[in-house]
Amino acid sequence: MNRISELMKKGYFVQDIKVITVLSELSDEEFRYLLNKLPKSNVPKVLTTEEILKIVEESKKIKQKTVNIKVEEFKKKGEEIKVLDVIDIYKKRYEKLSSLLKSELSFFNLISINKISKRFQFFSVVGMIYDIQQNKIVIEDLTSKIEIYLGDKTKEIINFLDKDIVVGVKCRWDNEKIVAEEIVFPTFKDKDFEIYKNLSFEVKLGIFSSSENLQENVDVQIYLKDIQENYMIDSQKIFLNPNFLIFRVWLNEALIIIINGDILKEFNKDKFLKTRLLSFDVSKLLKYGYIDDVFLVEKIPYSIIVLNSEREEFDFLQHPYVFYLLKSKNYVVDFSNKTISTI
């Protein structure tokens, strides 16, 4: 689209180099808004930077108030899951998390496990944890497995180690043993949290259990306006089957994850932030027929909500905001005012 010619069709002329620069920096969406907002002029009119910036600022304010809702769907397999499906889940998990580790972290002498030799006294590997023992771990990549003994510096993080997570390990040879000098996780970084730094939207999330034993659906309603007395307006409903594992709901660019705490009792925020995994247990994916690794989260969530929990806990301190909600109550989560109420 030739932006200057499109403006000329509406009777506007562009002469100033500053105006041309501003126009070139607009996104296609912003330019379309500008074009639609400018009234048609029957006489030649010179367009100024002030007019452009005023209209663009208006479009940004409107965009901030608009909330688009999307529920992310995951692949399930109707027929019986086969060994190849299981291998594919592990392979994709390894590839995604290892690529994060390799691209974001500086590893010295990074090699695949099948290339390990005493040629390098110090080296690094990236692999998935296959087994954990008292003083050592077994990790594997796409080429092989290797035993790595935990050094003094790495024993203190044993509580964060679990089977099927992906880690980077900086190693050294100690006679015939390979010892871990440092274990690095695919942790969310400070820059990952910046997307929510100035984010604010007027959204309330209503979560209603149809019955205490949850034999029926859970009714999740997203309210884009205030709750008026005893009724709700402008809501979008999402019905969750009580046997669901995880739902991902997008409000514009903000990701909200809803977890079934009846099934995933092991969710731990600190472990999640280190590993990017909501759960490590692949067997649960298989039990419920998922062939997508729904436990792997590449983008930091705005909030994580654990339904059907055995405890009630609200955390609005830092993203992801984590809420543990009892199965016996109905809740309204107000993200704008950072409050939770029961109804």
Coordinates of C-alpha atoms in Angstrom, one line a residue:
M1 CA 0.0 0.0 0.0
N2 CA 1.4 3.4 -1.0
R3 CA 0.5 5.4 2.0
I4 CA 1.0 8.9 0.5
S5 CA -1.2 8.0 -2.6
E6 CA -3.9 6.7 -0.3
L7 CA -3.9 9.9 1.7
M8 CA -4.0 11.9 -1.6
K9 CA -7.2 10.0 -2.5
K10 CA -8.8 11.5 0.6
G11 CA -7.6 15.0 -0.2
Y12 CA -4.5 15.1 2.0
F13 CA -1.0 16.2 0.8
V14 CA 2.2 15.2 2.5
Q15 CA 5.1 17.7 2.1
D16 CA 7.1 17.7 5.3
I17 CA 9.9 15.1 5.6
K18 CA 9.0 14.7 9.3
V19 CA 5.4 13.7 8.3
I20 CA 6.8 11.2 5.8
T21 CA 9.0 9.7 8.6
V22 CA 6.1 9.4 11.0
L23 CA 4.0 7.7 8.4
S24 CA 6.7 5.2 7.6
E25 CA 6.9 4.3 11.3
L26 CA 3.2 3.5 11.7
S27 CA 2.1 -0.1 11.7
D28 CA -0.4 -1.2 9.0
E29 CA -3.1 -1.3 11.6
E30 CA -2.3 2.2 12.8
F31 CA -2.2 3.6 9.3
R32 CA -5.6 2.0 8.4
Y33 CA -7.1 3.6 11.5
L34 CA -5.6 6.9 10.6
L35 CA -7.0 6.6 7.0
N36 CA -10.4 5.7 8.3
K37 CA -10.5 8.4 10.9
L38 CA -9.5 11.3 8.6
P39 CA -12.6 12.9 7.0
K40 CA -12.5 13.2 3.3
S41 CA -11.4 16.7 2.2
N42 CA -12.9 18.3 -0.9
V43 CA -10.1 20.8 -1.1
P44 CA -6.3 20.0 -0.9
K45 CA -5.2 19.9 2.7
V46 CA -1.7 19.6 4.2
L47 CA -1.4 16.8 6.8
T48 CA 0.7 17.6 9.9
T49 CA 2.6 15.4 12.3
E50 CA 0.4 16.7 15.2
E51 CA -2.8 15.4 13.4
I52 CA -1.2 12.0 12.8
L53 CA 0.1 11.5 16.3
K54 CA -3.2 12.6 17.9
I55 CA -5.2 10.1 15.9
V56 CA -2.6 7.3 16.5
E57 CA -2.7 7.9 20.2
E58 CA -6.4 7.6 20.2
S59 CA -6.2 4.3 18.4
K60 CA -3.8 3.0 21.1
K61 CA -6.2 3.9 23.8
I62 CA -9.0 2.1 22.1
K63 CA -6.9 -0.9 21.5
Q64 CA -6.0 -1.1 25.2
K65 CA -9.7 -1.1 26.1
T66 CA -10.5 -3.9 23.6
V67 CA -10.1 -7.4 25.0
N68 CA -10.0 -10.2 22.5
I69 CA -10.6 -13.7 24.1
K70 CA -9.1 -16.9 22.7
V71 CA -9.1 -20.4 24.2
E72 CA -6.1 -22.4 23.0
E73 CA -6.9 -25.9 21.9
F74 CA -4.6 -28.9 22.2
K75 CA -4.4 -32.0 20.1
K76 CA -5.9 -35.2 21.5
K77 CA -5.8 -38.6 19.9
G78 CA -9.1 -40.5 19.6
E79 CA -7.4 -43.9 19.2
E80 CA -4.9 -45.5 21.6
I81 CA -1.7 -43.7 22.0
K82 CA 1.3 -45.6 20.6
V83 CA 5.0 -45.7 21.6
L84 CA 5.9 -43.4 18.7
D85 CA 3.4 -40.8 20.1
V86 CA 5.2 -41.0 23.5
I87 CA 8.6 -40.7 21.9
D88 CA 7.4 -37.6 20.0
I89 CA 6.3 -35.9 23.2
Y90 CA 9.7 -36.4 24.8
K91 CA 11.5 -35.4 21.7
K92 CA 9.6 -32.1 21.3
R93 CA 10.0 -31.2 24.9
Y94 CA 13.7 -31.8 24.7
E95 CA 14.1 -29.9 21.4
K96 CA 12.2 -26.8 22.6
L97 CA 13.8 -26.5 26.0
S98 CA 17.3 -27.4 24.8
S99 CA 17.1 -24.7 22.1
L100 CA 16.2 -22.2 24.9
L101 CA 19.2 -23.3 26.9
K102 CA 21.6 -23.3 24.0
S103 CA 20.5 -19.9 22.6
E104 CA 20.2 -17.9 25.8
L105 CA 23.1 -19.4 27.9
S106 CA 26.8 -19.5 27.3
F107 CA 28.0 -23.1 27.5
F108 CA 31.7 -23.9 27.5
N109 CA 32.6 -26.8 25.1
L110 CA 29.0 -27.8 24.5
I111 CA 28.9 -31.3 23.1
S112 CA 26.4 -34.1 22.6
I113 CA 26.6 -37.0 25.0
N114 CA 27.9 -39.5 22.5
K115 CA 30.9 -37.2 21.9
I116 CA 32.0 -37.0 25.5
S117 CA 35.7 -38.0 26.0
K118 CA 38.6 -37.0 28.1
R119 CA 39.8 -34.7 25.3
F120 CA 38.1 -31.9 27.3
Q121 CA 38.6 -31.8 31.0
F122 CA 35.7 -29.3 31.2
F123 CA 32.7 -29.5 28.9
S124 CA 28.9 -28.9 28.9
V125 CA 25.9 -31.0 27.9
V126 CA 22.2 -30.3 27.5
G127 CA 19.9 -33.2 28.3
M128 CA 16.7 -34.5 29.8
I129 CA 16.9 -36.1 33.3
Y130 CA 16.3 -39.8 32.9
D131 CA 16.9 -40.8 36.5
I132 CA 17.8 -39.3 39.9
Q133 CA 19.8 -41.1 42.6
Q134 CA 21.2 -39.9 45.9
N135 CA 24.4 -38.4 44.6
K136 CA 24.1 -38.5 40.8
I137 CA 21.7 -38.0 37.9
V138 CA 21.4 -39.8 34.6
I139 CA 20.6 -37.5 31.6
E140 CA 20.0 -38.2 28.0
D141 CA 20.0 -36.3 24.7
L142 CA 19.0 -37.5 21.3
T143 CA 22.3 -39.5 21.1
S144 CA 22.9 -41.3 24.3
K145 CA 22.8 -41.3 28.2
I146 CA 25.4 -40.4 30.8
E147 CA 25.8 -40.6 34.6
I148 CA 26.8 -37.3 36.2
Y149 CA 27.7 -37.0 39.8
L150 CA 26.5 -34.0 41.8
G151 CA 29.3 -31.7 43.0
D152 CA 29.1 -29.8 46.2
K153 CA 27.8 -26.7 44.4
T154 CA 24.9 -28.6 42.7
K155 CA 23.7 -30.8 45.6
E156 CA 21.8 -27.8 47.1
I157 CA 19.4 -27.7 44.1
I158 CA 18.4 -31.3 44.3
N159 CA 14.9 -30.4 45.2
F160 CA 14.4 -28.7 41.8
L161 CA 15.5 -31.8 39.9
D162 CA 12.9 -34.1 38.5
K163 CA 12.7 -36.8 35.8
D164 CA 11.8 -35.5 32.3
I165 CA 12.9 -31.9 32.9
V166 CA 15.6 -30.5 30.6
V167 CA 18.8 -28.9 32.0
G168 CA 22.2 -27.8 31.0
V169 CA 25.1 -29.2 32.9
K170 CA 28.7 -27.8 33.1
C171 CA 30.9 -30.8 33.8
R172 CA 34.4 -31.8 34.7
W173 CA 36.3 -35.1 34.8
D174 CA 37.3 -36.4 38.2
N175 CA 39.4 -39.4 37.5
E176 CA 36.8 -41.7 35.8
K177 CA 33.7 -39.8 37.0
I178 CA 31.9 -36.9 35.4
V179 CA 31.0 -34.3 38.0
A180 CA 28.5 -31.5 37.7
E181 CA 30.0 -28.1 38.5
E182 CA 26.8 -26.2 37.6
I183 CA 23.3 -27.1 36.6
V184 CA 21.4 -24.5 34.5
F185 CA 17.6 -24.5 34.1
P186 CA 15.6 -23.0 31.2
T187 CA 14.4 -20.3 33.7
F188 CA 12.2 -17.4 32.7
K189 CA 14.4 -14.3 32.5
D190 CA 13.7 -10.8 33.7
K191 CA 13.0 -9.7 30.1
D192 CA 10.2 -12.3 29.9
F193 CA 8.2 -10.5 32.6
E194 CA 8.5 -7.1 30.9
I195 CA 5.5 -7.7 28.6
Y196 CA 3.2 -7.3 31.7
K197 CA 5.0 -4.4 33.2
N198 CA 2.5 -1.7 32.2
L199 CA -0.4 -4.0 31.3
S200 CA -3.7 -3.1 32.7
F201 CA -7.2 -4.1 31.6
E202 CA -10.6 -4.1 33.1
V203 CA -11.4 -7.8 33.2
K204 CA -13.1 -9.9 35.8
L205 CA -12.9 -13.7 35.7
G206 CA -15.8 -15.6 37.3
I207 CA -15.3 -19.3 38.2
F208 CA -18.4 -21.2 39.3
S209 CA -18.5 -24.9 40.2
S210 CA -21.7 -26.5 39.1
S211 CA -21.7 -28.9 42.0
E212 CA -19.4 -29.7 44.9
N213 CA -18.4 -33.1 43.6
L214 CA -17.7 -31.6 40.1
Q215 CA -19.6 -34.3 38.2
E216 CA -20.8 -31.4 35.9
N217 CA -18.9 -28.7 34.1
V218 CA -17.1 -25.8 35.7
D219 CA -18.5 -22.5 34.4
V220 CA -15.7 -20.0 33.7
Q221 CA -17.0 -16.5 32.7
I222 CA -14.9 -13.6 31.6
Y223 CA -16.6 -10.2 32.2
L224 CA -15.5 -7.3 30.2
K225 CA -17.5 -4.9 32.2
D226 CA -18.4 -4.5 35.9
I227 CA -20.7 -6.8 37.8
Q228 CA -24.0 -5.0 38.2
E229 CA -25.8 -5.9 41.4
N230 CA -26.8 -9.5 41.1
Y231 CA -26.4 -10.0 37.4
M232 CA -23.4 -10.1 35.0
I233 CA -23.2 -8.3 31.6
D234 CA -21.0 -8.7 28.5
S235 CA -19.6 -12.1 29.6
Q236 CA -18.1 -14.8 27.6
K237 CA -18.5 -18.3 29.0
I238 CA -16.1 -21.2 28.9
F239 CA -17.3 -24.6 30.2
L240 CA -14.6 -26.8 31.5
N241 CA -15.1 -30.5 31.6
P242 CA -14.2 -31.7 35.2
N243 CA -11.6 -34.1 33.7
F244 CA -9.6 -31.4 32.0
L245 CA -5.9 -31.0 32.7
I246 CA -5.1 -27.5 31.6
F247 CA -6.8 -24.7 29.7
R248 CA -5.0 -21.7 28.3
V249 CA -7.0 -18.5 27.8
W250 CA -5.6 -15.5 26.0
L251 CA -6.9 -12.0 26.8
N252 CA -5.2 -10.0 24.1
E253 CA -1.5 -10.9 24.7
A254 CA -2.0 -11.9 28.3
L255 CA -1.9 -15.7 28.9
I256 CA -4.1 -17.1 31.7
I257 CA -3.6 -20.8 32.6
I258 CA -6.2 -22.8 34.4
I259 CA -5.1 -26.0 36.1
N260 CA -7.2 -28.8 37.5
G261 CA -5.8 -29.2 40.9
D262 CA -7.7 -32.4 41.5
I263 CA -5.4 -34.1 38.9
L264 CA -2.2 -31.9 39.0
K265 CA -1.7 -31.7 42.7
E266 CA 2.1 -31.4 42.1
F267 CA 2.0 -27.9 40.6
N268 CA 4.7 -25.7 42.2
K269 CA 5.3 -22.1 41.1
D270 CA 9.0 -22.0 41.9
K271 CA 9.7 -25.2 40.0
F272 CA 7.6 -24.0 37.1
L273 CA 9.6 -20.7 36.8
K274 CA 12.8 -22.8 36.7
T275 CA 11.7 -25.5 34.3
R276 CA 8.8 -23.9 32.3
L277 CA 6.9 -27.1 33.0
L278 CA 3.5 -27.0 34.9
S279 CA 4.1 -30.7 35.6
F280 CA 6.8 -33.2 34.6
D281 CA 4.6 -36.3 34.5
V282 CA 4.2 -37.3 30.9
S283 CA 2.1 -40.3 32.0
K284 CA -0.8 -37.9 32.8
L285 CA -0.7 -36.5 29.3
L286 CA -1.0 -40.1 28.0
K287 CA -3.8 -41.0 30.4
Y288 CA -6.0 -38.1 29.2
G289 CA -5.1 -38.7 25.5
Y290 CA -3.0 -35.6 24.8
I291 CA -0.3 -35.8 22.1
D292 CA 0.6 -32.1 22.7
D293 CA 2.9 -31.4 25.7
V294 CA 0.4 -29.1 27.4
F295 CA 2.7 -28.9 30.4
L296 CA 5.4 -27.0 28.5
V297 CA 4.9 -23.2 28.6
E298 CA 7.2 -21.1 26.5
K299 CA 5.8 -17.6 27.4
I300 CA 5.4 -16.4 31.0
P301 CA 1.7 -16.4 32.0
Y302 CA -0.1 -13.4 33.3
S303 CA -1.8 -15.6 35.8
I304 CA -2.1 -19.3 36.8
I305 CA -5.3 -20.4 38.5
V306 CA -5.4 -23.8 40.2
L307 CA -9.1 -25.0 40.5
N308 CA -10.3 -27.7 42.9
S309 CA -7.5 -27.0 45.3
E310 CA -7.3 -28.3 48.8
R311 CA -6.2 -24.8 50.0
E312 CA -7.1 -21.2 49.3
E313 CA -4.3 -18.9 48.4
F314 CA -4.0 -15.7 46.4
D315 CA -0.8 -14.2 45.1
F316 CA -0.8 -10.8 43.4
L317 CA 2.8 -10.0 44.1
Q318 CA 4.5 -11.0 40.8
H319 CA 3.6 -12.5 37.5
P320 CA 2.4 -15.1 37.1
Y321 CA -0.2 -14.2 39.7
V322 CA -1.1 -17.6 41.2
F323 CA -4.4 -18.4 42.8
Y324 CA -5.4 -21.7 44.5
L325 CA -9.2 -21.8 44.6
L326 CA -11.3 -24.3 46.7
K327 CA -13.7 -26.5 44.9
S328 CA -16.5 -25.6 47.3
K329 CA -16.6 -21.9 46.5
N330 CA -17.4 -19.6 43.6
Y331 CA -15.0 -16.8 42.8
V332 CA -14.7 -13.5 40.9
V333 CA -11.1 -12.5 40.1
D334 CA -10.7 -8.8 39.4
F335 CA -7.5 -8.3 37.6
S336 CA -7.9 -4.5 37.3
N337 CA -8.1 -4.0 41.1
K338 CA -6.1 -7.1 42.0
T339 CA -8.8 -8.5 44.3
I340 CA -10.6 -11.8 44.6
S341 CA -14.1 -12.2 46.1
T342 CA -16.4 -15.1 46.7
I343 CA -20.1 -15.1 45.7

